[in-house]
CSV table of C-alpha atoms and ligand atoms in Angstrom, one decimal:
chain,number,residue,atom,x,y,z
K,1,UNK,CA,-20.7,-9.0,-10.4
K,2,UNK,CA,-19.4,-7.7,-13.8
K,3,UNK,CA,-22.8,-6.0,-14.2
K,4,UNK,CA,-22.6,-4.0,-10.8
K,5,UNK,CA,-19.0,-2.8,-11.2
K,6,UNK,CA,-19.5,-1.6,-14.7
K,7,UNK,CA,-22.4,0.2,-13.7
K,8,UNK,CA,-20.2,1.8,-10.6
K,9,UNK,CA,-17.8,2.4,-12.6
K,10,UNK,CA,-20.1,4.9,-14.6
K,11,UNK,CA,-21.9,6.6,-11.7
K,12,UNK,CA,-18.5,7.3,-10.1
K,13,UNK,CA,-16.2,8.3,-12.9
K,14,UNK,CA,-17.7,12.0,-12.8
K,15,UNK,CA,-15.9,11.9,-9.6
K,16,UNK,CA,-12.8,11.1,-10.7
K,17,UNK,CA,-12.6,15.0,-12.0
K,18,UNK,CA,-12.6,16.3,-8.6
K,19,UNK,CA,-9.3,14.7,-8.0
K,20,UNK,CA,-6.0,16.1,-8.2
K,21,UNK,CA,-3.2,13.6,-10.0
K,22,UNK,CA,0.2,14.2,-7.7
K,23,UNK,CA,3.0,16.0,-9.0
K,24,UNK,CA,5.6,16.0,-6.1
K,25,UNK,CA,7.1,13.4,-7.8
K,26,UNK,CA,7.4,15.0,-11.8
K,27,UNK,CA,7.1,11.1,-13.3
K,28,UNK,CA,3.4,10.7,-11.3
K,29,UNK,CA,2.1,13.9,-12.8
K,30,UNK,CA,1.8,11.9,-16.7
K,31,UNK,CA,-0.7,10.0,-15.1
K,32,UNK,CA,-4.3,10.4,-16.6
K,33,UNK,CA,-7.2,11.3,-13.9
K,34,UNK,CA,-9.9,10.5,-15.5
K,35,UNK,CA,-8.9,6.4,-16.0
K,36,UNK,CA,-10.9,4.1,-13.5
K,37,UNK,CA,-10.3,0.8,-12.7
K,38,UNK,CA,-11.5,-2.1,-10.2
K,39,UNK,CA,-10.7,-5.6,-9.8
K,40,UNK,CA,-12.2,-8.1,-7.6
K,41,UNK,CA,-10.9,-11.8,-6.7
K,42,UNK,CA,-12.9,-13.4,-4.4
K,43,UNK,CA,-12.4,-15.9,-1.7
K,44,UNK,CA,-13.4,-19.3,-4.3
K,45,UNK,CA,-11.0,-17.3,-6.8
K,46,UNK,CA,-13.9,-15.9,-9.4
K,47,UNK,CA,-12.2,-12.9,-11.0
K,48,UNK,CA,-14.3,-9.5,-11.9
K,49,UNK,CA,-13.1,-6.8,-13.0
K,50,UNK,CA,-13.8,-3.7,-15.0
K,51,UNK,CA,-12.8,0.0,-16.6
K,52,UNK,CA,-9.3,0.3,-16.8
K,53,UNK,CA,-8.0,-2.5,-14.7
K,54,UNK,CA,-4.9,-3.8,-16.9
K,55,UNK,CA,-3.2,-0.2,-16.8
K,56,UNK,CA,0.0,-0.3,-15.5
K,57,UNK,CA,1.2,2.1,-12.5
K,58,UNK,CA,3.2,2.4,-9.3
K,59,UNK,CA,2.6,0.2,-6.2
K,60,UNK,CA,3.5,3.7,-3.8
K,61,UNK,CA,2.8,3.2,0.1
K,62,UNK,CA,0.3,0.3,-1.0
K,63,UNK,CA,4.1,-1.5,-0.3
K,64,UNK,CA,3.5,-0.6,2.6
K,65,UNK,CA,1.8,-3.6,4.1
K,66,UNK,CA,4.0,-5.8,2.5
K,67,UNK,CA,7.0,-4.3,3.8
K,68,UNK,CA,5.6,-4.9,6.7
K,69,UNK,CA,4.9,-8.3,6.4
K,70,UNK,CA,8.7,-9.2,5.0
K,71,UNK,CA,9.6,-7.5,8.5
K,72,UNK,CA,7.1,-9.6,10.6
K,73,UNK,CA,8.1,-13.2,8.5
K,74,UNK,CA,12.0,-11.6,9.5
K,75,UNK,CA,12.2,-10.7,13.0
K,76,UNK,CA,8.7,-11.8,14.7
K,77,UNK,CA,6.3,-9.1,16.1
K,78,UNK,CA,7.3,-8.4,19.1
K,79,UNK,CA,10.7,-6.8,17.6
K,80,UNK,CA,8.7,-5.0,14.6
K,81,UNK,CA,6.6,-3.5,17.2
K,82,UNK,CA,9.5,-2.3,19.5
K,83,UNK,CA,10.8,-0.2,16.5
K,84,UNK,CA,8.0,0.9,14.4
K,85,UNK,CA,4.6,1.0,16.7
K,86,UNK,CA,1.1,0.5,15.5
K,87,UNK,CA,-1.0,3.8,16.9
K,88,UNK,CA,-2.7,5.9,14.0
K,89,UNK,CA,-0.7,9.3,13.7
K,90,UNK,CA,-3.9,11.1,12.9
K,91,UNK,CA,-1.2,13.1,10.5
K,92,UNK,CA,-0.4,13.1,6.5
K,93,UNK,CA,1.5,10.0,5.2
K,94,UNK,CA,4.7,12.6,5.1
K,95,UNK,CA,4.7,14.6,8.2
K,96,UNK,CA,7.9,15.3,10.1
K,97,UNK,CA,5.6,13.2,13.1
K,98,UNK,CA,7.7,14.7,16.0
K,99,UNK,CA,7.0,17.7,18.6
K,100,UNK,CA,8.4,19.0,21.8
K,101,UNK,CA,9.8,15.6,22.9
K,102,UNK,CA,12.2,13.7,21.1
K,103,UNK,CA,10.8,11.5,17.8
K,104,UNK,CA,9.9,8.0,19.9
K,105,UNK,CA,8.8,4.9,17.9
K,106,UNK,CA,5.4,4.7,19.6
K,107,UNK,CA,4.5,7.9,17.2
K,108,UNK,CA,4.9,6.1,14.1
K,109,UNK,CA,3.5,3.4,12.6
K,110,UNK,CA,4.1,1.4,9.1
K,111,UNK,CA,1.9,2.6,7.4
K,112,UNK,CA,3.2,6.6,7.4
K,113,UNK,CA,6.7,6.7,5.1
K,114,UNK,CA,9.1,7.5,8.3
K,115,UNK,CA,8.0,3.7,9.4
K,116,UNK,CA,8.1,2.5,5.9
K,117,UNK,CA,11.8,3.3,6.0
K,118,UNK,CA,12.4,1.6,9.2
K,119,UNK,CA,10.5,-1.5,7.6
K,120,UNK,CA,13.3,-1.3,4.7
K,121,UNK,CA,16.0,-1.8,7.7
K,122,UNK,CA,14.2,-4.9,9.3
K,123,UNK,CA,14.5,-7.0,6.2
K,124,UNK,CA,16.9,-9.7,6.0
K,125,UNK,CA,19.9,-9.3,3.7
K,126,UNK,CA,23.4,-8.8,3.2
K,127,UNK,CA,22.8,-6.2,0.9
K,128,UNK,CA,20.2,-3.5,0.0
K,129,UNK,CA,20.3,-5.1,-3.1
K,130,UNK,CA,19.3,-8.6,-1.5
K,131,UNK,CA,17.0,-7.0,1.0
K,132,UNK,CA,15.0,-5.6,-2.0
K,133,UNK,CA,15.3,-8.3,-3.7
K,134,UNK,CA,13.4,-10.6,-1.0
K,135,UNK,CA,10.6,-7.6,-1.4
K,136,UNK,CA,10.2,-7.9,-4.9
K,137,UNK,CA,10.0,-12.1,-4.5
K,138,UNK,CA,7.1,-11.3,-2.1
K,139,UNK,CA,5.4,-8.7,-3.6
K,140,UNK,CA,5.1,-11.3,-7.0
K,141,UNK,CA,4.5,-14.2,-4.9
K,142,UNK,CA,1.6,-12.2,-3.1
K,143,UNK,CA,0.5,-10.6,-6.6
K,144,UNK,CA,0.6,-13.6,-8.1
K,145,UNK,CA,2.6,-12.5,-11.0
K,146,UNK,CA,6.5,-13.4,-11.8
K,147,UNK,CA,6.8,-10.5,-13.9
K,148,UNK,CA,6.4,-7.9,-11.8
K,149,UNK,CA,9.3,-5.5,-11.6
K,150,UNK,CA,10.5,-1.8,-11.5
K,151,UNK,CA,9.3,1.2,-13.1
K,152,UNK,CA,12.7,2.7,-13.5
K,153,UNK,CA,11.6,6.3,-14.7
K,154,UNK,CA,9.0,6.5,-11.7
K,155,UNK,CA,12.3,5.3,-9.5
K,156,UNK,CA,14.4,7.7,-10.7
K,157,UNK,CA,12.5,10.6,-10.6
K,158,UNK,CA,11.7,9.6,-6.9
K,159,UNK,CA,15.0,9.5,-6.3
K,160,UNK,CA,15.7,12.8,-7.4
K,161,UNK,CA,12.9,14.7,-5.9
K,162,UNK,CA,12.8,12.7,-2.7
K,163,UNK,CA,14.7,16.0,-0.6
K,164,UNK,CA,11.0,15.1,2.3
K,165,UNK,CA,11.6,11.7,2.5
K,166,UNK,CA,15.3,12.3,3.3
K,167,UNK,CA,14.5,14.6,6.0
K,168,UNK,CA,12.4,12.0,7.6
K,169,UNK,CA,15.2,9.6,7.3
K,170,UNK,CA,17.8,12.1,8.9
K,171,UNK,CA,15.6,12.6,11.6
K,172,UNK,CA,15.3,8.7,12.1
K,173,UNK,CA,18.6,8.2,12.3
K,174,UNK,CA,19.3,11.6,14.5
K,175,UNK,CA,17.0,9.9,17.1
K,176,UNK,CA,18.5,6.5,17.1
K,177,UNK,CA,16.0,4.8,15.2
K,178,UNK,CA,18.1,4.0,11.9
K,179,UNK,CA,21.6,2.6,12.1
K,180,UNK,CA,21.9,1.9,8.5
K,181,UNK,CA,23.7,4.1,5.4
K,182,UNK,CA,20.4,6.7,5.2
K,183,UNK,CA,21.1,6.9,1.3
K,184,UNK,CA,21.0,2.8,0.9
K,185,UNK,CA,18.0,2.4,3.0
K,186,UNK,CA,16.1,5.2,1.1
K,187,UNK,CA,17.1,3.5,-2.3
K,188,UNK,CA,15.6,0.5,-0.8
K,189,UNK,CA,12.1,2.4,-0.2
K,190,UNK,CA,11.8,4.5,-3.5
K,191,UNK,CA,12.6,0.8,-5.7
K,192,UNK,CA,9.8,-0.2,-3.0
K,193,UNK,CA,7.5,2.6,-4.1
K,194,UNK,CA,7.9,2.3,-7.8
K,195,UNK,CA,7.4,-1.2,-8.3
K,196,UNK,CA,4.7,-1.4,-11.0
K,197,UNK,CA,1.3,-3.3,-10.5
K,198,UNK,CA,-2.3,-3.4,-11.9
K,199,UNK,CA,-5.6,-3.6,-10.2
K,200,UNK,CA,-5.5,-7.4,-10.5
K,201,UNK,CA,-1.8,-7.7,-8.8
K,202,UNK,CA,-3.6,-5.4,-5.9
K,203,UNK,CA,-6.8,-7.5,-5.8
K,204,UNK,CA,-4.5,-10.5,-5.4
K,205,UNK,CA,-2.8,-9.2,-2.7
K,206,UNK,CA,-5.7,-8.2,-0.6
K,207,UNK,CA,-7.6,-12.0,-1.5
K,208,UNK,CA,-4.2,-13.3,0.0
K,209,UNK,CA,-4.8,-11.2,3.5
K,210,UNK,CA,-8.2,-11.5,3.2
K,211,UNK,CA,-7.5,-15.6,3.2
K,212,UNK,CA,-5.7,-14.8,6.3
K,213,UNK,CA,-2.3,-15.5,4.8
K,214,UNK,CA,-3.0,-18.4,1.8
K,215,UNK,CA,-2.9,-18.0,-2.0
K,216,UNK,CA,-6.5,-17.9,-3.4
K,217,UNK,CA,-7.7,-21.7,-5.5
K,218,UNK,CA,-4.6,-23.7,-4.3
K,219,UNK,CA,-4.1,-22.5,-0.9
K,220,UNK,CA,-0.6,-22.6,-0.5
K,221,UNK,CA,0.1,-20.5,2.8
K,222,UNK,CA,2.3,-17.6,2.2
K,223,UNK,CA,2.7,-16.5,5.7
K,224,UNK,CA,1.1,-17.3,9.1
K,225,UNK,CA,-2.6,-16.2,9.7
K,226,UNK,CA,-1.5,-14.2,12.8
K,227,UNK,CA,0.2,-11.7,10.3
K,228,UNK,CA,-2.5,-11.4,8.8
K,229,UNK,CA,-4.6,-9.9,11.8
K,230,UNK,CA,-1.4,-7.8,12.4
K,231,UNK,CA,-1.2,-6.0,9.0
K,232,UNK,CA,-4.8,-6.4,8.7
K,233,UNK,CA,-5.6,-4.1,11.8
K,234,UNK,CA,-3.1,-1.5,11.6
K,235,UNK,CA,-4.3,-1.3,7.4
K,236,UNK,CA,-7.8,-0.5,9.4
K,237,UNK,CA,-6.4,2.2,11.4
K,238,UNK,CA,-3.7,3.6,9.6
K,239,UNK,CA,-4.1,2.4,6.1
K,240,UNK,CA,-5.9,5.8,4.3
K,241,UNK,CA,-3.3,7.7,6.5
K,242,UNK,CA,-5.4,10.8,8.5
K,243,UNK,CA,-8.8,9.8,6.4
K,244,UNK,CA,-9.1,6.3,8.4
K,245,UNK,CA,-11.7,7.3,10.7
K,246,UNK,CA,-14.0,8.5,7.7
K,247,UNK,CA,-12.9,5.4,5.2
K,248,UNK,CA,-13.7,3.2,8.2
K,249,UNK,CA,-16.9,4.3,8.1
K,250,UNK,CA,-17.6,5.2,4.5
K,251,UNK,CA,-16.3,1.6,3.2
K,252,UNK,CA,-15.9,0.3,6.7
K,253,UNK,CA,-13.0,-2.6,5.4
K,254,UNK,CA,-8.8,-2.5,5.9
K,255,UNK,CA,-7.5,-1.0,2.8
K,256,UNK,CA,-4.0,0.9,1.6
K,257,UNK,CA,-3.8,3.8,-0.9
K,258,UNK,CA,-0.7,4.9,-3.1
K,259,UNK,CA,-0.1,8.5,-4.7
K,260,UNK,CA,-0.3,6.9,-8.2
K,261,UNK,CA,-4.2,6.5,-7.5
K,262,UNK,CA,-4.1,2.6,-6.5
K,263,UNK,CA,-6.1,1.7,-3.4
K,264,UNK,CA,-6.0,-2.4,-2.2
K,265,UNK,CA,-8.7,-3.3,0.2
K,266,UNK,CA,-9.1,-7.0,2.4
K,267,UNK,CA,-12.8,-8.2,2.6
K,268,UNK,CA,-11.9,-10.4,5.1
K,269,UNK,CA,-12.6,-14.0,4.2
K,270,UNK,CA,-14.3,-12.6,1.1
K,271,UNK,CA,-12.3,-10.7,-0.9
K,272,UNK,CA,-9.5,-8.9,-2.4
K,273,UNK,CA,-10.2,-5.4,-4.3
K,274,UNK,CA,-7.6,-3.8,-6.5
K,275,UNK,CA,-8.7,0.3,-7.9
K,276,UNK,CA,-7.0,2.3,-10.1
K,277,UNK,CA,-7.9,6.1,-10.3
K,278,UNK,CA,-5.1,8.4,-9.8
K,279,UNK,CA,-6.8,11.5,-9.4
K,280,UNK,CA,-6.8,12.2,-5.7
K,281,UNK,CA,-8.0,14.0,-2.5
K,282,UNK,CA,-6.3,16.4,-0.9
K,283,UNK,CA,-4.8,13.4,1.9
K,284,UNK,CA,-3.4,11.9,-1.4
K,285,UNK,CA,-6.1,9.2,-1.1
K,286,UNK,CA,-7.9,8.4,-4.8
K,287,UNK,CA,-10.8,10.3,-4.9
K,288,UNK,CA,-13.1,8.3,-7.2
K,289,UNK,CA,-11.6,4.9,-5.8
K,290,UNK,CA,-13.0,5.6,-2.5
K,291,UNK,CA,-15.9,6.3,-3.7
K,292,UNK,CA,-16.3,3.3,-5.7
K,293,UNK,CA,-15.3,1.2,-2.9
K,294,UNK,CA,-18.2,3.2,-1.3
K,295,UNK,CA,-20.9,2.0,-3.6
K,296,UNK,CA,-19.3,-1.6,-3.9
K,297,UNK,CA,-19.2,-1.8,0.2
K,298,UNK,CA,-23.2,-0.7,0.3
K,299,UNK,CA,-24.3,-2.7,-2.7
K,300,UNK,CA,-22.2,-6.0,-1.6
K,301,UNK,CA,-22.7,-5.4,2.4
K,302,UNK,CA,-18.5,-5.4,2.8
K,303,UNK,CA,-18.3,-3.2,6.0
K,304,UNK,CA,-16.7,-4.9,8.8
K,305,UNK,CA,-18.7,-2.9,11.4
S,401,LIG,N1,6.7,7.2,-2.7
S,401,LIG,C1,5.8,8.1,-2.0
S,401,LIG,C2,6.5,8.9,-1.0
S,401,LIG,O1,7.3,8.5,-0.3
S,401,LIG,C3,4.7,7.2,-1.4
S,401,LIG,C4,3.7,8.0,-0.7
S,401,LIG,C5,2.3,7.5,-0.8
S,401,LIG,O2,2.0,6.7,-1.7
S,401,LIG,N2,1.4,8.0,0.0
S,401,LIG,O3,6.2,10.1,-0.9
């Protein structure tokens, strides 16, 4: 296994220059294109891994899912769905997703940021504070790393350039779908966003949904196995935002990208895949991750379909 994702690695990191690195938020624009990275835990816990796979960066929407998840463990799915729904947009992660009629929950999903922040009000808390807090025990519980925390300079300058995401949250709560303070529940999703993994934490994470909901080696269940088929099948179909229909048949597996370049990707009952490559395509999916997982998916027969 080491073998193969060296030599991917090489064959794909040419690509890696026809990506873009995002600069919408200033602190993501340090990051450097040309670094590659892929980890792979599989289902009896063997670890692989190679290129630039202990580099630290920013979870983005690959939260996403697990935002998701803390709401589904929190309210059950019938209420998730009745607020956020689960059809593909077919639009960019950040599109103002409403037209003639008004904005109606049916026309978003989770995995798109105006859902996101919807996810942020379904978690349980008194607080923001202890809402995010619950998301952060997850996230490390999932990762399988205690250490995981904030990047505060990624957070900030989210914060500060975030003028898009606060338009999608005034128009949530102008429709009636957000009750809560708009500038607490946005703090809430850009801590969310800027919590800093590693390819492993994200390989973790996807062994643990691939495993239908149970830690990898010791099994310990984290959360039922029908959430896993819930998260699992809207990371299909919504997961690479408006390039799902192509990744679903390129790689052909459920999978979550984030601006910073880090994609996680469920081989269900097989594996977990963490990638780090922050130079991306114009959907602000990374370029040279996708086409990694491309190669990995043909070479290990990981499609789904
Ligand atoms: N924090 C980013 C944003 O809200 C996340 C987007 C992404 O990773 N696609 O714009």
């Amino acid at each position: 296994m080491e073998e193969l994702l060296e030599r991917l690695l090489e064959e794909c990191r040419p690509a890696t220059g026809q990506g873009r690195v995002a600069d919408y938020i200033p602190e993501l624009a340090k990051g450097n294109p040309e670094a590659l990275g892929v980890y792979v835990i599989g289902s009896e816990g063997k670890h692989s891994w190679a290129g630039d796979c202990r580099q630290k960066f920013t979870i983005q929407s690959v939260v996403k899912p697990i935002l998701l998840l803390q709401a589904l463990l929190d309210n059950g799915p019938d209420l998730v769905q009745k607020r956020v729904g689960v059809e593909a947009t077919g639009k960019p992660f950040d599109a103002i997703n409403a037209g003639e009629r008004a904005l109606d929950s049916g026309h978003i999903n989770p995995m798109v940021n105006m859902g996101a922040i919807v996810m942020c009000t379904l978690i349980r808390g008194g607080s923001y504070e202890e809402r995010f807090q619950r998301l952060l025990g997850l996230t490390r519980q999932l990762a399988g790393d205690n250490e995981i925390g904030v990047d505060e300079a990624v957070y900030q300058s989210e914060k500060s350039h975030g003028s898009k995401n606060r338009a999608l949250a005034y128009l949530l709560k102008s429709n009636g779908l957000l009750e809560d303070s708009v500038e607490e529940v946005l703090d809430c999703y850009f801590r969310a966003c800027s919590i800093q993994v590693d390819c492993r934490a994200l390989a973790h994470i996807g062994a643990v949904l691939s495993n239908r909901g149970r830690l990898p080696v010791s099994n310990e269940r984290v959360f039922p196995a029908p959430l896993a088929r819930y998260v699992n099948a809207i990371l299909m179909t919504c997961g690479m935002y408006d390039g799902s229909g192509e990744f679903a048949i390129r790689v052909g597996v459920p999978a979550k990208s984030g601006v910073a370049g880090g994609i996680m990707a469920v081989v269900p009952t097989r594996m977990g895949i963490g990638i780090y490559a922050p130079a991306l395509d114009q959907k602000g999916n990374s370029l040279g991750g996708i086409q990694l997982l491309e190669q990995l998916s043909k070479a290990l027969y990981l499609s789904i379909f």
